[in-house]
Coordinates of C-alpha atoms in Angstrom, one line a residue:
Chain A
X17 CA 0.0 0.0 0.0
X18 CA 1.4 3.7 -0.6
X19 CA 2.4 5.6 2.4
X20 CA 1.7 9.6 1.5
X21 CA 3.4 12.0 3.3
X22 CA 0.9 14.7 4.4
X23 CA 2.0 18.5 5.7
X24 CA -1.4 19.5 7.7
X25 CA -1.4 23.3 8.9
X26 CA -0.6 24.4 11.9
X27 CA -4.2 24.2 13.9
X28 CA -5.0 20.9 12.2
X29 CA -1.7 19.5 13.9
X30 CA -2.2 20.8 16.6
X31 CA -6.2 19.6 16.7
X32 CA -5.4 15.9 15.5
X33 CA -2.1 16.2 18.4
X34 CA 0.4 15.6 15.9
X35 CA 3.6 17.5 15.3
X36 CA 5.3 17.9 11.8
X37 CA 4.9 15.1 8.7
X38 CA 2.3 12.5 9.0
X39 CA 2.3 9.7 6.8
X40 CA -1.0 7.7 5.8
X41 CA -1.7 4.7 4.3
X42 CA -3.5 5.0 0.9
X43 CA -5.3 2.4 -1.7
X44 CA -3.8 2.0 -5.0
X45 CA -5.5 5.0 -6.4
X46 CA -3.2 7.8 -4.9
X47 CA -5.6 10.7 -5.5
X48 CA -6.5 13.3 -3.2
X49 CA -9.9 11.9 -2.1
X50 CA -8.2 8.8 -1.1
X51 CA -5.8 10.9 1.0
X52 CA -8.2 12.8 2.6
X53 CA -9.8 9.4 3.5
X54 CA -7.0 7.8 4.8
X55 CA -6.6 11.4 6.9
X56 CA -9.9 11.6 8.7
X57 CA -9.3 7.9 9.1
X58 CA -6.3 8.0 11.4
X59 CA -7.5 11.6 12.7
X60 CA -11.0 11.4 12.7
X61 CA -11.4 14.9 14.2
X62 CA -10.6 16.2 11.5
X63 CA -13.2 15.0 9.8
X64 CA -15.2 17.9 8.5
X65 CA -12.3 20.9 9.0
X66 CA -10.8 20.0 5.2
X67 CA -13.5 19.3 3.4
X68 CA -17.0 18.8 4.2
X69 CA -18.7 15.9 5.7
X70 CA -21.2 15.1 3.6
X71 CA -20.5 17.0 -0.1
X72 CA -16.5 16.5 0.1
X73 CA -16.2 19.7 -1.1
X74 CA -12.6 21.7 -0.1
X75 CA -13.3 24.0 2.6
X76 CA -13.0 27.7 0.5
X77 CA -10.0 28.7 2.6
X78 CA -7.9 25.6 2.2
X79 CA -5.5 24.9 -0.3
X80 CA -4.0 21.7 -1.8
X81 CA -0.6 21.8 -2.9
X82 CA 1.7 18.5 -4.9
X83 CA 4.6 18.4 -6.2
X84 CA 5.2 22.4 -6.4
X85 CA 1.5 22.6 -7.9
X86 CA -1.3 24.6 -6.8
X87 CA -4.1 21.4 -7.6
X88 CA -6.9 23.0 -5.2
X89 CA -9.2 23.2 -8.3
X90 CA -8.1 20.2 -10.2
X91 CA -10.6 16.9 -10.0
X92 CA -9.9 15.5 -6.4
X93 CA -10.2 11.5 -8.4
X94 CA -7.2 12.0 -10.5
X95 CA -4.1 10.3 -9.5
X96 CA -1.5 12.2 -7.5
X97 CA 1.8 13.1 -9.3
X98 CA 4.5 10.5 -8.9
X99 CA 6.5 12.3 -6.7
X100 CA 3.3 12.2 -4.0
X101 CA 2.9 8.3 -4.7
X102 CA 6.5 7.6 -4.2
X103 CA 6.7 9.6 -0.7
X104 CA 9.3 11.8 -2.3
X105 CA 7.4 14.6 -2.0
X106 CA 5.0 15.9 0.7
X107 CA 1.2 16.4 -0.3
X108 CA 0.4 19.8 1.1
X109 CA -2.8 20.9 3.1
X110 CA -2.4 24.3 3.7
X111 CA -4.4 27.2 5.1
X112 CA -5.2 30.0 2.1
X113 CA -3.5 33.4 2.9
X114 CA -6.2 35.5 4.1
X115 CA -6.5 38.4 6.4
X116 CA -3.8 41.5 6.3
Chain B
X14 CA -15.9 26.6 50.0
X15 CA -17.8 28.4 47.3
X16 CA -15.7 28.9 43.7
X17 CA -16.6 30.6 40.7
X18 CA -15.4 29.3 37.6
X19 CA -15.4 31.8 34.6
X20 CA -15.7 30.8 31.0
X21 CA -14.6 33.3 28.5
X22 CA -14.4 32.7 24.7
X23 CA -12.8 35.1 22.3
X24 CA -12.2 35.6 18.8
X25 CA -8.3 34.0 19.7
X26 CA -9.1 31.2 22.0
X27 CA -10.8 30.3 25.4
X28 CA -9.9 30.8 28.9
X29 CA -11.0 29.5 32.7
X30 CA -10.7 32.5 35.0
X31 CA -11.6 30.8 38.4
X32 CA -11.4 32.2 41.9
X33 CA -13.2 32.3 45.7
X34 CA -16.4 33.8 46.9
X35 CA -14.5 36.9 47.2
X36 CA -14.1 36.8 43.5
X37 CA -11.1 39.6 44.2
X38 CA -8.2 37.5 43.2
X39 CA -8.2 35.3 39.6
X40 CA -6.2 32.7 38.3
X41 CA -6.6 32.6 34.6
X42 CA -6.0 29.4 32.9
X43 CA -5.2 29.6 29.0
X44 CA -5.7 30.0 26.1
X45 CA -6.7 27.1 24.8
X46 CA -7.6 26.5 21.0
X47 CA -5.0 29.7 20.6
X48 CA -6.1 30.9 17.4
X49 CA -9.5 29.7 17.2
X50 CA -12.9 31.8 17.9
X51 CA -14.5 30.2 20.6
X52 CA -18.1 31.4 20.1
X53 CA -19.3 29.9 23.5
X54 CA -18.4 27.5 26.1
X55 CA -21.4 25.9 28.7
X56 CA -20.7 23.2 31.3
X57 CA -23.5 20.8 32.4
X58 CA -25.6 21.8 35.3
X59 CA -25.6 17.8 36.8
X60 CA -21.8 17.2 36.1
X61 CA -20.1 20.5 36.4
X62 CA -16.9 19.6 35.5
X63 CA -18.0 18.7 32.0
X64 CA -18.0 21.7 29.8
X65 CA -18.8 22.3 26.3
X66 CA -17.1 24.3 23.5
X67 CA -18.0 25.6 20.2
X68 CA -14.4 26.1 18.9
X69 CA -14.4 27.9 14.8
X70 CA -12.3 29.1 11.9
X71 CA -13.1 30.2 9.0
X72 CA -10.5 28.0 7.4
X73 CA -11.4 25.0 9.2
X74 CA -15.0 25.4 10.1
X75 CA -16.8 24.1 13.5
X76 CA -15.1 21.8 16.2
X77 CA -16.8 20.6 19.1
X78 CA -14.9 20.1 22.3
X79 CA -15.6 18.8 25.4
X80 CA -13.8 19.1 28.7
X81 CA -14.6 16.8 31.5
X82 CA -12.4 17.6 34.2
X83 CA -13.6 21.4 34.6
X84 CA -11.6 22.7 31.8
X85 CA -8.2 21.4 32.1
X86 CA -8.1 18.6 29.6
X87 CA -10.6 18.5 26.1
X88 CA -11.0 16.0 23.3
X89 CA -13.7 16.5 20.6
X90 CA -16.4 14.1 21.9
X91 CA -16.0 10.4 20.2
X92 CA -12.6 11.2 18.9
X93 CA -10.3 9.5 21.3
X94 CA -9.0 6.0 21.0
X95 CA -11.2 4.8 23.6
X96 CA -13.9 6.0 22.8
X97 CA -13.8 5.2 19.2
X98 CA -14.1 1.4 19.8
X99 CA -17.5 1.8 21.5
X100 CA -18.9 3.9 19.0
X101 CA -21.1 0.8 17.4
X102 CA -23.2 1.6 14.8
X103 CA -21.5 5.5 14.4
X104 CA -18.5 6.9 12.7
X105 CA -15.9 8.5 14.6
X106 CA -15.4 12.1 13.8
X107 CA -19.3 13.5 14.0
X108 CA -18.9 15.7 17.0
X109 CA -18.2 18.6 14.5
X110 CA -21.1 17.0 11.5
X111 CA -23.6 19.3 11.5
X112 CA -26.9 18.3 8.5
X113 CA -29.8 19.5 8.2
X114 CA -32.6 17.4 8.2
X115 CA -34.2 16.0 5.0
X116 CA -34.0 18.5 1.7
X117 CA -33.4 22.1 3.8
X118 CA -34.7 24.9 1.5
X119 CA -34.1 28.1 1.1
X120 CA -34.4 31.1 3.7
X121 CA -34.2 34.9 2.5
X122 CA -30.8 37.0 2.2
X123 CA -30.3 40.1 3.2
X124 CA -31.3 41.4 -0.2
X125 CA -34.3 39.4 -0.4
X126 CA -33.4 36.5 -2.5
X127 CA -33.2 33.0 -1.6
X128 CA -30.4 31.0 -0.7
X129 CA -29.8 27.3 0.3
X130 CA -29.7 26.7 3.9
X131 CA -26.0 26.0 4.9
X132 CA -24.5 25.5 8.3
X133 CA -21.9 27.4 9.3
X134 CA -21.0 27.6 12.8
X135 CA -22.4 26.7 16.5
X136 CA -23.2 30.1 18.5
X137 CA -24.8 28.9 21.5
X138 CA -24.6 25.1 23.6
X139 CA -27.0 24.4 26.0
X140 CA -26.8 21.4 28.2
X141 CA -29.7 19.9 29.4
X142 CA -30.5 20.6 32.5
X143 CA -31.0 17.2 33.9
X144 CA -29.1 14.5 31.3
X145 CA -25.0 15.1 31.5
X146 CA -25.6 13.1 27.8
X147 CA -27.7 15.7 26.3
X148 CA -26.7 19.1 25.1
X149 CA -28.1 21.7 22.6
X150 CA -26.8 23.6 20.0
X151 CA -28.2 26.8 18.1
X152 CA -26.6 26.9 14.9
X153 CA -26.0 29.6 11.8
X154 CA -28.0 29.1 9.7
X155 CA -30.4 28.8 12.4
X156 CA -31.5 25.6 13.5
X157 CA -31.5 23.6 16.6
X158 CA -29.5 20.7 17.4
X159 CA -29.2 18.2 20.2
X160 CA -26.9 15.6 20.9
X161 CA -28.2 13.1 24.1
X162 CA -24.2 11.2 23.7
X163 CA -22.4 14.0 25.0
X164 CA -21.7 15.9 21.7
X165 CA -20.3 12.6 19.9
X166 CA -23.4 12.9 16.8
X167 CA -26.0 15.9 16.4
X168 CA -29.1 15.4 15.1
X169 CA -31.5 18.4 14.0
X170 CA -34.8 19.1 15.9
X171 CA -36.1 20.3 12.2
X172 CA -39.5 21.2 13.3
X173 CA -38.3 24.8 14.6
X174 CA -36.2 25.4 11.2
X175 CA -39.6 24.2 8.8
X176 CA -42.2 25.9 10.5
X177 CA -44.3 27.8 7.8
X178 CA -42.4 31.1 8.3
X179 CA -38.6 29.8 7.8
X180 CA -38.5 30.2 4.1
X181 CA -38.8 33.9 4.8
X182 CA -35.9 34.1 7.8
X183 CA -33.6 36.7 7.2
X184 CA -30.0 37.4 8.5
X185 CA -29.4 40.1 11.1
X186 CA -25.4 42.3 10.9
X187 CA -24.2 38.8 12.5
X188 CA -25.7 36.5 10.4
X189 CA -28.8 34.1 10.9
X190 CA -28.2 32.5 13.7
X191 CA -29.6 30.9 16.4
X192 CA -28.1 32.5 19.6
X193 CA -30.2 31.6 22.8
X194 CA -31.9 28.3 24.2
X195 CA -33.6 28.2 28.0
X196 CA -35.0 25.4 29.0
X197 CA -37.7 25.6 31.5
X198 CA -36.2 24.1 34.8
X199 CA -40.0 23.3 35.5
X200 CA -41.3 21.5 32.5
X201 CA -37.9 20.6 30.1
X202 CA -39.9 19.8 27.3
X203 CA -40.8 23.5 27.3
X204 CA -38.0 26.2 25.6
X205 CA -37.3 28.9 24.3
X206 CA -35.0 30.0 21.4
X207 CA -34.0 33.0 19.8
X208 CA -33.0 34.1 16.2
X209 CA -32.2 36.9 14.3
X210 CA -33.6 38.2 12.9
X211 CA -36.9 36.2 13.0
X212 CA -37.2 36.3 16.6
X213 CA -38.7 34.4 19.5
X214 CA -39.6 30.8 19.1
X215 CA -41.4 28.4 21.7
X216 CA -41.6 24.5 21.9
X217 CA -43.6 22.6 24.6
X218 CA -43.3 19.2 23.2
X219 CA -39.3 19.0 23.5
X220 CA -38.6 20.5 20.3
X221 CA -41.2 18.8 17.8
X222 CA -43.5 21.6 17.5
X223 CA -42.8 25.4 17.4
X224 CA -44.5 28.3 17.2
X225 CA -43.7 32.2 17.0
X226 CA -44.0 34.0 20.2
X227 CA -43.4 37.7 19.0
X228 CA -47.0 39.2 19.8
X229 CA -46.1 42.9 20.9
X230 CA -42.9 43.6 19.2
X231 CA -42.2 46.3 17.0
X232 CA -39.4 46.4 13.9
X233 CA -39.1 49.5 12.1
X234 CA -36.5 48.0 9.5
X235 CA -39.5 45.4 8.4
X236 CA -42.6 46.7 6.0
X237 CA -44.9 45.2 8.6
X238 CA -43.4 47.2 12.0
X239 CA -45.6 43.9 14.1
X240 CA -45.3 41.0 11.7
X241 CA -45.1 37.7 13.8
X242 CA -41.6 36.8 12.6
X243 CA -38.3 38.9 11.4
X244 CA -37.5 40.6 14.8
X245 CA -34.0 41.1 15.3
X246 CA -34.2 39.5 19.2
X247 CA -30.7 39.8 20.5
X248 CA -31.2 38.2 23.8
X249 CA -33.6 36.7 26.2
X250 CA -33.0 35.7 29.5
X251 CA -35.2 34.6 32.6
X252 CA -35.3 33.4 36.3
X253 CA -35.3 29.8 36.9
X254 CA -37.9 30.1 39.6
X255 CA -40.3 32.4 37.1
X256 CA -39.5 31.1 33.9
X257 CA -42.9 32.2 32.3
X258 CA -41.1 36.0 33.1
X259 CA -39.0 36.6 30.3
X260 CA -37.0 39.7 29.4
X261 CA -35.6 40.4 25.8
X262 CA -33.1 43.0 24.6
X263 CA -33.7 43.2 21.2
X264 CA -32.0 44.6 17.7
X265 CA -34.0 48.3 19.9
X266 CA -36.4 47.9 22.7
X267 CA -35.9 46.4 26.2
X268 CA -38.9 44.1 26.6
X269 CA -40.9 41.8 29.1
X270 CA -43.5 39.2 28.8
X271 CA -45.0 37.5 31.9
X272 CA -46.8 35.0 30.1
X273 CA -44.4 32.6 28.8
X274 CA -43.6 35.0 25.6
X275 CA -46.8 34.6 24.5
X276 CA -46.8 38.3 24.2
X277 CA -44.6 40.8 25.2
X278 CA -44.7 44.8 26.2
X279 CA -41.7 47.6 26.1
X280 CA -39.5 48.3 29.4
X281 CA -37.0 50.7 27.8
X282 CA -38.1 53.1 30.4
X283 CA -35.4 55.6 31.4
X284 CA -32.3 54.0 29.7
X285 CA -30.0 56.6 27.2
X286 CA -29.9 54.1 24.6
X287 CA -32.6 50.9 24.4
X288 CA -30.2 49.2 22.0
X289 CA -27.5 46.4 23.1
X290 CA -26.9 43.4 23.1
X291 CA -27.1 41.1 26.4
X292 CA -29.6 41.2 28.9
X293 CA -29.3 39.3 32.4
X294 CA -31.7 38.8 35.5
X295 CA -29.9 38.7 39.0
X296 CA -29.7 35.2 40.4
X297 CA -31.7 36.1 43.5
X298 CA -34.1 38.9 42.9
X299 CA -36.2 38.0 39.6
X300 CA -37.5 41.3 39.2
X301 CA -33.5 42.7 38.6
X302 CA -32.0 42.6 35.5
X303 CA -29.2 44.3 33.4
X304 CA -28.1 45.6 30.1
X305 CA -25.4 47.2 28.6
X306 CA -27.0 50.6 26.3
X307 CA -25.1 51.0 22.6
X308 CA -25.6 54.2 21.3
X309 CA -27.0 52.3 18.2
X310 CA -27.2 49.8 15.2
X311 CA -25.5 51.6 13.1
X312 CA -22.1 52.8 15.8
X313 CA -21.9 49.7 18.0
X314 CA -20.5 51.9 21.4
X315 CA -21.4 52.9 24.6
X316 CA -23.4 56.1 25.3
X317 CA -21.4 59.1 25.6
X318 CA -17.7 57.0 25.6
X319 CA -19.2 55.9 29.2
X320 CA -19.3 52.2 29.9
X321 CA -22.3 51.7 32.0
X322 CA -24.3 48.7 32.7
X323 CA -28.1 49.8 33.8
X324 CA -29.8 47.6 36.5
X325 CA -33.3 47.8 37.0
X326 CA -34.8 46.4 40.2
X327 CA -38.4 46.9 39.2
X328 CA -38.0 44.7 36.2
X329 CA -37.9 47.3 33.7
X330 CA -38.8 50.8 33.1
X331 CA -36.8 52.4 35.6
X332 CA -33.1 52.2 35.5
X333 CA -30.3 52.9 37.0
X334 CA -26.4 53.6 35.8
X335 CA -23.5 51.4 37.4
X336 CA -20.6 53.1 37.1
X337 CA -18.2 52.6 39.8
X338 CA -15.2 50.9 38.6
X339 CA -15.9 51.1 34.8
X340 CA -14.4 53.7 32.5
X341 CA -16.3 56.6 32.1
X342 CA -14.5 58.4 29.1
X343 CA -13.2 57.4 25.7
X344 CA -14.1 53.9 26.1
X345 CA -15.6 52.3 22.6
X346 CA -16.0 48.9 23.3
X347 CA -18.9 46.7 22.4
X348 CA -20.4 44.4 24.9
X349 CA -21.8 41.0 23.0
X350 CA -25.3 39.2 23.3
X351 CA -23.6 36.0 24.7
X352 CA -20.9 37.8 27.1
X353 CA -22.9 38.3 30.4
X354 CA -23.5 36.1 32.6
X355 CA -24.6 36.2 36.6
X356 CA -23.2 33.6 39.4
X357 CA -25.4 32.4 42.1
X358 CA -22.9 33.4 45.5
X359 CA -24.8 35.0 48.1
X360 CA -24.0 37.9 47.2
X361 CA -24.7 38.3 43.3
X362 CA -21.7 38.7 41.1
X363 CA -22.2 39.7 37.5
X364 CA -19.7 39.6 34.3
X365 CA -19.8 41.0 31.1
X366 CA -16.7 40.9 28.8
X367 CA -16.2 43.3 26.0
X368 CA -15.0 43.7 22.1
X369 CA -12.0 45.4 23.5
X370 CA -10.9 42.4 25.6
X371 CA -11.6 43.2 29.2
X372 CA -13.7 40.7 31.7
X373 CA -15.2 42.5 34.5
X374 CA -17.0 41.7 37.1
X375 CA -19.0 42.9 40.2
X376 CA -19.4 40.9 43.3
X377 CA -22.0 43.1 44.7
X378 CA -24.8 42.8 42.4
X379 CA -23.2 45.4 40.2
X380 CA -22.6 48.5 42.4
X381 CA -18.9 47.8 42.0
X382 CA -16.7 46.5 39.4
X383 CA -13.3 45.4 38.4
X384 CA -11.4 43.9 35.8
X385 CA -10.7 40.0 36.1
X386 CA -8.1 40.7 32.7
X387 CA -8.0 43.8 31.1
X388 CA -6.2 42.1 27.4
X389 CA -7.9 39.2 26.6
X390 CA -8.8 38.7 22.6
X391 CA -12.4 40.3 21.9
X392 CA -14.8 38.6 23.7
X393 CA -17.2 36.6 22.2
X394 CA -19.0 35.0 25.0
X395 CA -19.2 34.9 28.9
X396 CA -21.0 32.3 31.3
X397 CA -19.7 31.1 35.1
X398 CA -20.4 28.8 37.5
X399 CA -20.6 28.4 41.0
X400 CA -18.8 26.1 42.7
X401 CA -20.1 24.9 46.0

């Protein structure tokens, strides 16, 4: 099974008690759905606080970020670049700039 | 030996402020959820030392969190290991899940049109006053939801949120939301909840059944100044030993019913400014009550730059300024619906925390005041308990 690095933000870390990397176990399909699965999963508080319980849909403020992409927008069933699937790279859950 | 225990949530995170019956010396404990806006926190009348939290974020949306050792440790209710395994039949992670029931609908906007129901944060928990299991909560978009396993999974009490007039709620400045529950300590299946802006709302078959109790209110921002829904109802508040006396501050008007909200009469009386926010009763006298005048809707600050709660001992109409202790010049804070709160020590003490941070409190039924912290975050909500 792939093991995905994840980088949560700094309040999910702190709300699922974790501190830096976490690394989750995903299904073949490497895509963010499944890694947001396999998140609320092993942290099932944060069910909810990335994307919504019921719809799936990405929070507004909350950004997805692979492989030095910006993929917030792209189809969350589409595989992962390589770089995610082979743990080289971190899959990034970050909080959107907001604020002044 | 009496303690109070002081819950405060701000717009950065929640703190315990606890001390003795003297209520002179504090020890504040926090924050905790640094960074978070904590939009109330409640504990349970039958197990004290379990306390609820509505923790938010715009980025991360609504967290429930529950403390049962008076505030020193919280998880988010069915999230911990153990409790995960005995969670049959119920996925972990629901403390924070939030649907409405069945297709919800549309309500009005501010400009009129329709929009889709959409949860968006918990303003107000209410534990029961009798199960430690069962708690309230009175949501944006308003709705009502109760939990009877200790926050773990919500379920909506829908008949408040389809009653024949919800299609045409409207949002007040702070959204629509749902912002006070009281439960009748005499009959629990009878309670009261308020929304803005559509007002006053009354159940006597534990939440199945609603109906509009807004009979002798006045709007002028509505077409229809008496219309029996749309009122922007800021507050209520009541006595538990006269809970069919209920006092409101609304969006303007101080106002009383004495017969169970079933219709209601203006107490504004002698007050500089009949708009605010919260509105409290004393813990002993049920005929005293407080508010905090705002010079309006439009400037959101005291009367004058003078910080002055008003206490009426006749139940309305005549009213007097508290002063001693608060600051009487160039002070601009804001004083929100859910950030007073009364304990029950022999001698009354009242709190109220404001936009600009400060907690105060009297110990003497309000003739005196002082600050328990004058630099908190903004302060979203205030409630306390008493310790015996």
């Amino acid at each position: 099974m792939p093991q995905v690095r994840v980088i949560l933000p700094y309040h999910l870390r702190n709300l699922a008690r974790v501190t830096g990397e976490v690394v989750v176990e995903v299904g073949e399909d490497v895509t963010v759905d499944s890694v947001l699965t396999s998140i609320e999963e092993a942290y099932p508080n944060l069910s909810g606080t990335i994307r919504d319980h019921v719809t799936k849909i990405r929070r507004p403020f909350v950004r997805f970020f692979a492989c030095g992409e910006d993929i917030s927008n792209e189809p969350t069933d589409l595989q992962l670049p390589l770089g995610i699937q082979d743990g080289t790279a971190p899959f990034m859950v970050v909080g959107a700039i907001a604020g002044g | 030996m009496t303690k109070v225990r002081v819950l405060v949530g701000t717009k950065k995170g929640a703190f315990i402020c606890t001390s003795d019956e003297a209520r002179q010396k504090w020890t504040i404990d926090g924050p905790h959820f640094m960074g978070w806006e904590i939009y109330h926190m409640k504990a349970s009348p039958v197990v004290p030392d379990r306390i609820f939290c509505s923790q938010t974020s715009s980025w991360f949306g609504q967290v429930i969190q529950r403390s049962d050792d008076g505030g020193k440790t919280w998880d988010t209710p069915g999230s911990a290991a153990g409790e995960r395994e005995v969670m049959f039949g119920m996925e972990a992670g629901e403390s924070n899940k939030f649907v409405y029931d069945g297709v919800p609908g549309t309500h009005k906007f501010y400009d009129g049109s329709d929009v889709p129901w959409a949860f968006k944060r918990v303003w107000h928990l209410e534990p029961s006053l009798s199960d430690p299991e069962t708690v309230y909560a009175g949501v944006e978009d308003a709705a009502l939801f109760k939990s009877t396993n200790g926050g773990k999974s919500w379920s909506e009490l829908s008949g408040l949120r389809q009653h024949t007039t919800g299609k045409d709620w409207q949002p007040g400045a702070g959204g629509m939301c749902l912002h006070t529950v009281l439960i009748d300590p005499t009959n629990e299946d009878r309670m009261w909840v308020a929304i803005s802006a559509a007002g006053v709302f009354r159940t006597d078959d534990g939440g199945k059944s609603w109906k509009p109790v807004n009979r002798g209110l006045k709007s002028n921002f509505m077409p229809e100044e008496e219309a029996e829904v749309g009122h922007c109802v800021h507050r209520i508040a009541f006595h538990p030993s006269k809970p069919s006396t209920l006092f409101m501050q609304k969006h303007w008007d101080i106002m009383r019913s004495d017969d169970s909200a079933d219709t209601w009469s203006e107490v504004s009386g002698n007050l500089p400014s009949d708009f605010g926010f919260p509105i409290d009763v004393h813990s002993h006298e049920p005929e005293t009550i407080y508010v905090v005048p705002i010079l309006s809707d439009s400037e959101h600050v005291p009367v004058d730059g003078k910080l002055r709660v008003y206490r009426s001992r006749t139940g309305g109409n005549e009213w007097e300024a508290l002063t001693r202790g608060l600051p009487q010049e160039h002070c601009y804070v804001n004083v929100l619906r859910e950030a007073m709160a009364v304990d029950s020590c022999d001698s009354c003490g009242i709190y109220f925390g404001t936009t600009g941070g400060q907690v105060y409190v009297s110990a003497d039924s309000g003739d005196n005041w002082t600050a328990i912290n004058e630099h908190f975050p903004p302060v979203l909500s205030v409630e306390v308990q008493t310790l015996k």
